[in-house]
Short mmCIF file of C-alpha atoms and ligand atoms in Angstrom, two decimals:
data_model
loop_
_atom_site.label_atom_id
_atom_site.label_comp_id
_atom_site.label_asym_id
_atom_site.label_seq_id
_atom_site.Cartn_x
_atom_site.Cartn_y
_atom_site.Cartn_z
CA UNK J 985 -7.38 27.22 -11.86
CA UNK J 986 -8.53 23.82 -13.89
CA UNK J 987 -9.25 20.62 -11.50
CA UNK J 988 -7.04 19.42 -8.84
CA UNK J 989 -6.95 15.45 -8.95
CA UNK J 990 -6.06 13.76 -5.94
CA UNK J 991 -3.34 11.65 -7.53
CA UNK J 992 -2.13 11.51 -11.07
CA UNK J 993 1.37 10.13 -12.36
CA UNK J 994 4.58 11.82 -13.27
CA UNK J 995 5.25 10.38 -16.91
CA UNK J 996 7.84 11.98 -18.98
CA UNK J 997 10.29 11.51 -21.92
CA UNK J 998 12.10 8.30 -19.73
CA UNK J 999 8.74 6.76 -19.55
CA UNK J 1000 7.65 7.34 -23.46
CA UNK J 1001 11.45 6.19 -24.26
CA UNK J 1002 11.51 3.09 -22.43
CA UNK J 1003 7.69 1.89 -23.44
CA UNK J 1004 8.50 2.58 -26.74
CA UNK J 1005 11.92 0.97 -26.64
CA UNK J 1006 9.69 -2.58 -25.21
CA UNK J 1007 7.19 -1.90 -27.95
CA UNK J 1008 9.56 -2.05 -30.81
CA UNK J 1009 11.44 -4.78 -29.74
CA UNK J 1010 8.30 -6.83 -30.37
CA UNK J 1011 8.89 -8.26 -26.38
CA UNK J 1012 5.37 -7.55 -25.75
CA UNK J 1013 4.37 -10.09 -23.52
CA UNK J 1014 5.97 -11.29 -19.83
CA UNK J 1015 9.23 -12.51 -21.37
CA UNK J 1016 12.33 -9.68 -22.16
CA UNK J 1017 14.78 -7.47 -20.63
CA UNK J 1018 12.58 -4.66 -18.75
CA UNK J 1019 11.09 -7.16 -16.63
CA UNK J 1020 14.53 -8.41 -15.30
CA UNK J 1021 16.04 -4.78 -14.82
CA UNK J 1022 13.05 -3.61 -12.92
CA UNK J 1023 12.78 -6.88 -10.75
CA UNK J 1024 16.98 -6.41 -10.41
CA UNK J 1025 16.21 -2.59 -9.72
CA UNK J 1026 13.80 -2.98 -7.10
CA UNK J 1027 15.14 -5.53 -5.25
CA UNK J 1028 18.64 -3.38 -4.80
CA UNK J 1029 16.29 -0.54 -3.90
CA UNK J 1030 14.76 -2.13 -0.98
CA UNK J 1031 18.18 -3.76 -0.37
CA UNK J 1032 16.54 -7.79 -0.61
CA UNK J 1033 17.84 -10.54 -2.71
CA UNK J 1034 14.12 -11.37 -4.64
CA UNK J 1035 11.85 -9.41 -6.27
CA UNK J 1036 9.34 -11.03 -8.59
CA UNK J 1037 7.07 -8.69 -10.56
CA UNK J 1038 3.14 -9.74 -10.79
CA UNK J 1039 0.01 -8.21 -12.56
CA UNK J 1040 -0.95 -5.99 -9.33
CA UNK J 1041 -0.91 -5.63 -6.04
CA UNK J 1042 -3.86 -8.20 -4.79
CA UNK J 1043 -2.56 -11.10 -6.71
CA UNK J 1044 0.80 -10.31 -5.22
CA UNK J 1045 -1.02 -10.73 -1.95
CA UNK J 1046 -2.77 -13.91 -2.88
CA UNK J 1047 0.00 -15.83 -4.19
CA UNK J 1048 2.08 -14.83 -0.75
CA UNK J 1049 -0.72 -16.18 1.06
CA UNK J 1050 -0.89 -19.40 -1.71
CA UNK J 1051 2.73 -20.14 -1.49
CA UNK J 1052 2.97 -19.85 1.97
CA UNK J 1053 0.60 -22.59 2.56
CA UNK J 1054 -2.67 -20.52 4.29
CA UNK J 1055 -6.14 -21.47 3.56
CA UNK J 1056 -9.01 -22.92 5.19
CA UNK J 1057 -9.17 -23.29 9.09
CA UNK J 1058 -6.20 -20.22 9.34
CA UNK J 1059 -6.75 -17.15 10.74
CA UNK J 1060 -4.84 -14.10 9.24
CA UNK J 1061 -4.82 -10.49 11.13
CA UNK J 1062 -5.34 -7.81 8.97
CA UNK J 1063 -5.60 -3.96 10.03
CA UNK J 1064 -9.52 -2.91 10.04
CA UNK J 1065 -8.58 0.32 7.96
CA UNK J 1066 -6.90 -0.80 4.62
CA UNK J 1067 -7.94 -0.68 0.94
CA UNK J 1068 -10.20 -3.88 0.54
CA UNK J 1069 -7.48 -5.84 -1.48
CA UNK J 1070 -5.87 -7.20 1.54
CA UNK J 1071 -8.80 -8.80 2.85
CA UNK J 1072 -10.02 -10.15 -0.72
CA UNK J 1073 -6.67 -11.97 -0.61
CA UNK J 1074 -6.89 -13.67 2.58
CA UNK J 1075 -10.65 -14.68 1.54
CA UNK J 1076 -9.30 -16.00 -1.75
CA UNK J 1077 -7.69 -18.50 0.22
CA UNK J 1078 -10.06 -19.95 1.99
CA UNK J 1079 -8.49 -18.54 4.98
CA UNK J 1080 -10.43 -16.50 7.90
CA UNK J 1081 -9.44 -12.49 8.32
CA UNK J 1082 -9.16 -11.30 11.80
CA UNK J 1083 -9.84 -7.30 11.88
CA UNK J 1084 -7.41 -5.53 14.13
CA UNK J 1085 -7.61 -1.73 15.17
CA UNK J 1086 -5.12 0.89 14.53
CA UNK J 1087 -2.75 2.93 16.49
CA UNK J 1088 -3.89 6.39 16.29
CA UNK J 1089 -0.15 8.09 15.67
CA UNK J 1090 0.81 5.27 12.62
CA UNK J 1091 -2.84 4.56 11.44
CA UNK J 1092 -1.71 1.31 10.97
CA UNK J 1093 -2.47 -2.01 12.94
CA UNK J 1094 -1.93 -1.58 16.66
CA UNK J 1095 0.61 -4.55 18.04
CA UNK J 1096 -1.15 -4.38 21.10
CA UNK J 1097 -4.63 -5.54 19.89
CA UNK J 1098 -2.41 -8.15 17.68
CA UNK J 1099 -1.42 -9.90 20.85
CA UNK J 1100 -5.09 -9.54 21.98
CA UNK J 1101 -6.32 -11.44 18.64
CA UNK J 1102 -3.86 -14.30 18.38
CA UNK J 1103 -5.75 -17.62 18.58
CA UNK J 1104 -4.11 -21.29 18.02
CA UNK J 1105 -5.02 -20.57 14.46
CA UNK J 1106 -3.77 -17.52 13.78
CA UNK J 1107 -0.95 -17.77 10.91
CA UNK J 1108 -0.18 -14.66 9.27
CA UNK J 1109 0.30 -11.22 10.55
CA UNK J 1110 -0.56 -8.66 7.31
CA UNK J 1111 0.86 -4.93 8.34
CA UNK J 1112 -0.23 -2.48 5.95
CA UNK J 1113 1.51 0.57 5.75
CA UNK J 1114 -1.02 2.68 5.30
CA UNK J 1115 -1.32 6.01 3.38
CA UNK J 1116 2.84 5.42 3.28
CA UNK J 1117 3.26 5.37 6.44
CA UNK J 1118 4.93 2.21 8.33
CA UNK J 1119 3.13 0.30 10.43
CA UNK J 1120 4.84 -0.35 14.07
CA UNK J 1121 7.34 -3.47 12.30
CA UNK J 1122 9.62 -3.86 15.29
CA UNK J 1123 6.53 -4.58 17.79
CA UNK J 1124 4.75 -6.69 15.16
CA UNK J 1125 8.49 -8.77 14.26
CA UNK J 1126 8.62 -9.31 17.64
CA UNK J 1127 5.21 -10.56 18.16
CA UNK J 1128 5.88 -12.75 15.04
CA UNK J 1129 8.68 -13.99 16.62
CA UNK J 1130 7.29 -15.11 20.13
CA UNK J 1131 4.54 -17.08 18.31
CA UNK J 1132 6.27 -18.37 15.33
CA UNK J 1133 3.60 -16.24 12.65
CA UNK J 1134 4.64 -15.22 9.56
CA UNK J 1135 4.58 -11.25 8.68
CA UNK J 1136 3.73 -10.54 5.25
CA UNK J 1137 4.02 -6.53 4.58
CA UNK J 1138 1.47 -5.02 2.25
CA UNK J 1139 3.75 -2.21 1.09
CA UNK J 1140 1.21 -1.16 -1.89
CA UNK J 1141 1.31 2.49 -0.53
CA UNK J 1142 4.55 2.54 0.98
CA UNK J 1143 7.25 2.04 -1.61
CA UNK J 1144 10.73 3.82 0.36
CA UNK J 1145 8.87 4.46 3.59
CA UNK J 1146 11.78 3.37 6.06
CA UNK J 1147 11.55 2.11 10.14
CA UNK J 1148 15.55 3.00 11.44
CA UNK J 1149 16.76 3.76 8.17
CA UNK J 1150 15.42 -0.09 6.50
CA UNK J 1151 12.81 0.22 3.70
CA UNK J 1152 9.29 -1.20 4.39
CA UNK J 1153 8.95 -4.54 1.99
CA UNK J 1154 12.15 -5.74 3.41
CA UNK J 1155 11.47 -6.33 7.00
CA UNK J 1156 8.94 -9.10 6.97
CA UNK J 1157 9.24 -12.87 5.66
CA UNK J 1158 7.61 -11.17 2.15
CA UNK J 1159 6.11 -8.23 1.06
CA UNK J 1160 4.11 -6.80 -1.84
CA UNK J 1161 3.67 -3.67 -3.52
CA UNK J 1162 1.23 -2.11 -5.55
CA UNK J 1163 2.09 0.04 -8.99
CA UNK J 1164 -1.67 1.04 -9.49
CA UNK J 1165 -1.57 4.35 -11.35
CA UNK J 1166 -2.09 6.49 -7.90
CA UNK J 1167 0.26 4.57 -6.22
CA UNK J 1168 4.23 5.97 -5.61
CA UNK J 1169 5.12 4.83 -8.22
CA UNK J 1170 3.14 2.89 -11.27
CA UNK J 1171 3.32 0.41 -14.39
CA UNK J 1172 -0.52 1.08 -15.20
CA UNK J 1173 -1.61 -1.74 -13.52
CA UNK J 1174 1.34 -4.17 -11.82
CA UNK J 1175 2.67 -5.27 -8.61
CA UNK J 1176 5.97 -7.01 -6.82
CA UNK J 1177 6.78 -9.42 -4.13
CA UNK J 1178 9.95 -9.28 -2.31
CA UNK J 1179 11.70 -11.62 0.15
CA UNK J 1180 15.23 -12.60 1.47
CA UNK J 1181 14.21 -16.37 1.01
CA UNK J 1182 15.10 -18.00 -1.83
CA UNK J 1183 13.15 -21.04 -1.66
CA UNK J 1184 9.79 -18.78 -1.20
CA UNK J 1185 11.10 -16.53 -3.88
CA UNK J 1186 11.73 -19.79 -6.51
CA UNK J 1187 8.05 -21.07 -5.83
CA UNK J 1188 6.52 -17.93 -6.18
CA UNK J 1189 8.04 -17.79 -9.68
CA UNK J 1190 6.71 -21.14 -10.41
CA UNK J 1191 3.26 -20.64 -9.07
CA UNK J 1192 3.05 -16.97 -11.03
CA UNK J 1193 3.82 -19.41 -14.07
CA UNK J 1194 1.14 -22.06 -14.38
CA UNK J 1195 3.53 -23.93 -12.26
CA UNK J 1196 5.75 -24.57 -15.10
CA UNK J 1197 8.61 -26.89 -14.69
CA UNK J 1198 12.13 -24.69 -15.25
CA UNK J 1199 13.21 -27.79 -16.50
CA UNK J 1200 10.78 -28.84 -18.87
CA UNK J 1201 8.63 -26.87 -20.85
CA UNK J 1202 4.62 -27.28 -20.44
CA UNK J 1203 5.22 -29.99 -17.58
CA UNK J 1204 2.91 -28.55 -15.38
CA UNK J 1205 2.60 -30.34 -11.45
CA UNK J 1206 0.02 -28.38 -9.67
CA UNK J 1207 -3.07 -25.95 -10.03
CA UNK J 1208 -1.20 -22.57 -10.25
CA UNK J 1209 -1.96 -18.79 -11.98
CA UNK J 1210 -1.26 -16.40 -14.58
CA UNK J 1211 -0.15 -13.89 -12.45
CA UNK J 1212 2.71 -12.27 -14.69
CA UNK J 1213 3.62 -8.70 -15.27
CA UNK J 1214 3.92 -7.76 -19.10
CA UNK J 1215 7.52 -6.42 -20.12
CA UNK J 1216 5.89 -3.08 -21.44
CA UNK J 1217 4.47 -2.29 -17.97
CA UNK J 1218 8.16 -3.08 -16.51
CA UNK J 1219 9.56 -0.84 -19.25
CA UNK J 1220 7.13 1.95 -17.31
CA UNK J 1221 8.16 0.74 -13.60
CA UNK J 1222 11.73 0.76 -14.64
CA UNK J 1223 11.61 4.56 -15.67
CA UNK J 1224 9.48 5.75 -12.67
CA UNK J 1225 11.97 3.77 -10.43
CA UNK J 1226 14.97 5.48 -11.99
CA UNK J 1227 13.19 8.66 -10.43
CA UNK J 1228 11.57 7.11 -6.98
CA UNK J 1229 14.25 9.46 -4.80
CA UNK J 1230 12.89 12.56 -6.60
CA UNK J 1231 9.14 11.84 -6.28
CA UNK J 1232 9.36 10.73 -2.31
CA UNK J 1233 11.45 13.77 -1.81
CA UNK J 1234 8.68 16.09 -3.52
CA UNK J 1235 5.89 14.06 -2.01
CA UNK J 1236 7.62 15.63 1.44
CA UNK J 1237 7.72 18.99 -0.05
CA UNK J 1238 4.18 19.23 -1.00
CA UNK J 1239 3.75 17.59 2.95
CA UNK J 1240 5.43 20.36 4.44
CA UNK J 1241 3.60 22.96 2.02
CA UNK J 1242 0.44 21.84 3.37
CA UNK J 1243 1.67 21.56 6.75
CA UNK J 1244 3.11 25.08 6.63
CA UNK J 1245 -0.54 26.06 6.51
CA UNK J 1246 -2.90 23.79 8.10
CA UNK J 1247 -0.50 22.79 11.38
CA UNK J 1248 -2.32 25.13 13.74
CA UNK J 1249 -5.42 24.79 12.70
CA UNK J 1250 -7.47 24.08 15.96
CA UNK J 1251 -9.19 20.68 15.50
CA UNK J 1252 -7.07 19.32 12.26
CA UNK J 1253 -4.61 16.77 12.41
CA UNK J 1254 -2.21 15.90 9.66
CA UNK J 1255 -0.79 12.52 8.45
CA UNK J 1256 1.57 11.38 11.26
CA UNK J 1257 5.17 10.75 11.39
CA UNK J 1258 6.55 8.55 14.33
CA UNK J 1259 10.07 8.90 15.42
CA UNK J 1260 12.51 6.65 13.85
CA UNK J 1261 10.22 6.23 10.60
CA UNK J 1262 9.58 7.98 7.49
CA UNK J 1263 6.37 8.16 5.89
CA UNK J 1264 6.05 8.48 2.17
CA UNK J 1265 2.88 10.62 2.47
CA UNK J 1266 1.17 8.62 0.03
CA UNK J 1267 -1.79 10.51 0.45
CA UNK J 1268 -1.84 13.71 2.17
CA UNK J 1269 -4.88 13.86 4.40
CA UNK J 1270 -6.26 15.61 7.36
CA UNK J 1271 -8.53 14.12 10.12
CA UNK J 1272 -11.24 16.79 11.47
CA UNK J 1273 -11.83 16.58 15.40
CA UNK J 1274 -15.06 16.81 17.03
CA UNK J 1275 -14.00 20.37 17.64
CA UNK J 1276 -14.32 21.14 13.97
CA UNK J 1277 -17.97 22.21 12.75
CA UNK J 1278 -17.68 21.32 9.41
CA UNK J 1279 -18.35 18.04 8.61
CA UNK J 1280 -15.62 15.84 6.39
CA UNK J 1281 -18.86 15.45 3.52
CA UNK J 1282 -19.05 19.29 3.87
CA UNK J 1283 -15.14 19.87 3.23
CA UNK J 1284 -14.87 17.39 0.59
CA UNK J 1285 -18.13 18.74 -1.22
CA UNK J 1286 -16.85 22.33 -0.95
CA UNK J 1287 -13.50 21.48 -2.09
CA UNK J 1288 -15.59 19.93 -5.28
CA UNK J 1289 -16.53 23.52 -6.08
CA UNK J 1290 -13.40 25.27 -6.11
CA UNK J 1291 -12.17 22.18 -8.42
CA UNK J 1292 -10.43 20.20 -5.90
CA UNK J 1293 -11.09 16.72 -5.95
CA UNK J 1294 -10.47 14.88 -2.31
CA UNK J 1295 -11.26 11.17 -1.40
CA UNK J 1296 -12.88 9.80 2.14
CA UNK J 1297 -10.39 7.59 4.29
CA UNK J 1298 -11.06 3.69 3.72
CA UNK J 1299 -14.12 2.61 5.09
CA UNK J 1300 -13.77 0.01 7.84
CA UNK J 1301 -13.29 -3.34 6.94
CA UNK J 1302 -16.02 -4.66 9.45
CA UNK J 1303 -18.46 -2.69 8.15
CA UNK J 1304 -18.73 -3.79 4.56
CA UNK J 1305 -21.32 -5.93 4.01
CA UNK J 1306 -20.28 -9.20 2.83
CA UNK J 1307 -17.48 -8.92 5.89
CA UNK J 1308 -19.47 -8.09 8.64
CA UNK J 1309 -19.22 -12.02 9.79
CA UNK J 1310 -15.38 -11.68 11.23
CA UNK J 1311 -13.66 -11.08 14.59
CA UNK J 1312 -12.76 -7.59 15.20
CA UNK J 1313 -10.00 -7.05 18.14
CA UNK J 1314 -9.53 -3.82 19.37
CA UNK J 1315 -6.66 -2.57 22.44
CA UNK J 1316 -8.87 -2.67 24.83
CA UNK J 1317 -12.62 -4.58 23.58
CA UNK J 1318 -13.79 -6.60 20.47
CA UNK J 1319 -14.17 -3.18 18.57
CA UNK J 1320 -12.26 -0.94 16.70
CA UNK J 1321 -12.84 2.58 17.72
CA UNK J 1322 -9.33 4.08 16.53
CA UNK J 1323 -10.19 2.76 12.93
CA UNK J 1324 -13.96 4.10 13.19
CA UNK J 1325 -12.54 7.55 14.34
CA UNK J 1326 -10.35 7.84 11.02
CA UNK J 1327 -12.76 6.32 8.93
CA UNK J 1328 -15.17 8.58 9.42
CA UNK J 1329 -13.14 11.85 9.55
CA UNK J 1330 -10.39 11.48 7.25
CA UNK J 1331 -10.29 13.21 4.03
CA UNK J 1332 -7.12 13.03 1.35
CA UNK J 1333 -6.43 15.74 -0.30
CA UNK J 1334 -4.53 16.58 -3.71
CA UNK J 1335 -1.11 14.37 -3.05
CA UNK J 1336 0.44 13.58 -6.46
CA UNK J 1337 4.05 14.89 -7.61
CA UNK J 1338 2.46 16.68 -10.70
CA UNK J 1339 1.54 19.31 -8.01
CA UNK J 1340 3.08 22.74 -7.93
CA UNK J 1341 3.91 24.89 -4.77
CA UNK J 1342 0.97 27.34 -5.76
CA UNK J 1343 -1.57 24.63 -6.01
CA UNK J 1344 -0.41 23.19 -2.95
CA UNK J 1345 -0.71 26.28 -0.92
CA UNK J 1346 -3.70 27.32 -2.81
CA UNK J 1347 -5.47 23.73 -1.81
CA UNK J 1348 -4.07 24.66 2.12
CA UNK J 1349 -5.41 27.97 2.23
CA UNK J 1350 -9.20 26.54 1.04
CA UNK J 1351 -9.07 24.21 3.20
CA UNK J 1352 -8.13 27.11 6.17
CA UNK J 1353 -10.68 28.82 4.90
CA UNK J 1354 -13.72 26.37 5.65
CA UNK J 1355 -12.07 24.82 8.64
CA UNK J 1356 -11.83 28.00 10.37
CA UNK J 1357 -15.01 29.92 8.95
C1 PLP L 186 -3.34 -0.84 -3.81
C2 PLP L 186 -3.44 -1.79 -2.92
C3 PLP L 186 -3.73 -2.56 -2.95
C4 PLP L 186 -3.92 -3.51 -4.45
O1 PLP L 186 -3.14 -3.23 -5.22
P1 PLP L 186 -3.41 -3.53 -7.05
O2 PLP L 186 -2.42 -3.23 -7.80
O3 PLP L 186 -5.03 -2.27 -6.97
O4 PLP L 186 -4.27 -4.59 -7.04
C5 PLP L 186 -3.52 -3.26 -1.64
N1 PLP L 186 -3.46 -2.88 -0.54
C6 PLP L 186 -3.26 -2.16 -0.26
C7 PLP L 186 -3.33 -1.21 1.14
C8 PLP L 186 -3.62 -0.94 -1.55
O5 PLP L 186 -3.59 0.48 -1.24
#
């Protein structure tokens, strides 16, 4: 067998046709029909009124925070276990991140710890739907409502994931997505903001394009950004969006393929799925409990010998050298034991929709042999 990657995109005839059409049309920058079609299609898919395409998921987060007026003196609650982009976007506004522990059965920000983390300076909660599983949005929206906070969903890893039948990215005040090459759908590099707030949507469009007046060309009234997506990227994105239901269904099949082989292995935990929620299994992962004699590093190394790629879980934000000065808050104390546990023991396995059933079974069997031997 040849090298098995963690996540390769599915790029087919439709992608090639749309991108070729976009190139041939000459609309290669950020004006063009694919931008509008991709934004409209994405908004419809989520059931929201507005979708605004941008250059990547990180600037989507930054633009949302900037547009909401978040900056120095404000505290923003983020999960301790996330990709660092969530935190970098907060820091780029001048605001202060607070690292909050995660829940063992969602791997996402813990609402109980969120309550403990609140101060008079708290302005925003950023739930990250980690590895494709929704955060507990019901509890988080309730806290936000009671304390007059903004909920910004970082849905970069969870296009199509659901909470009680509603898609993530449609639940908070504003939400962000990434279309990096390994995400649920890709534009190469790319991002999207979604909201039901018409005024906020207008402000996001204005700020992503150098703050140019919609009425008067080259008239700019404030410092702003070039965070635009290109028509070429949107052509790729539209082709991908038209197949998203197939991708998500395939992800679940792949997860079930792993679960068939691994669900009864002692000490091994697979991605959770809480009742009432639907994961999109962005990265299918195992967490090696204390019963496992094999370490996560040894498992990764042994898989590598068999040409099977894997990824360790993210490192807790509070352990990154440039982020050690920020407050950390858990359910019971000022510590993040769940985040540390998952981070030290979690390993993501090949999860891309390009994998066939035989490959999934092959990888799962290898993991089982290595863990139980
Ligand atoms: C991928 C990702 C981002 C950033 O997206 P980019 O498009 O790579 O900038 C942000 N947050 C999370 C949780 C991600 O996984």
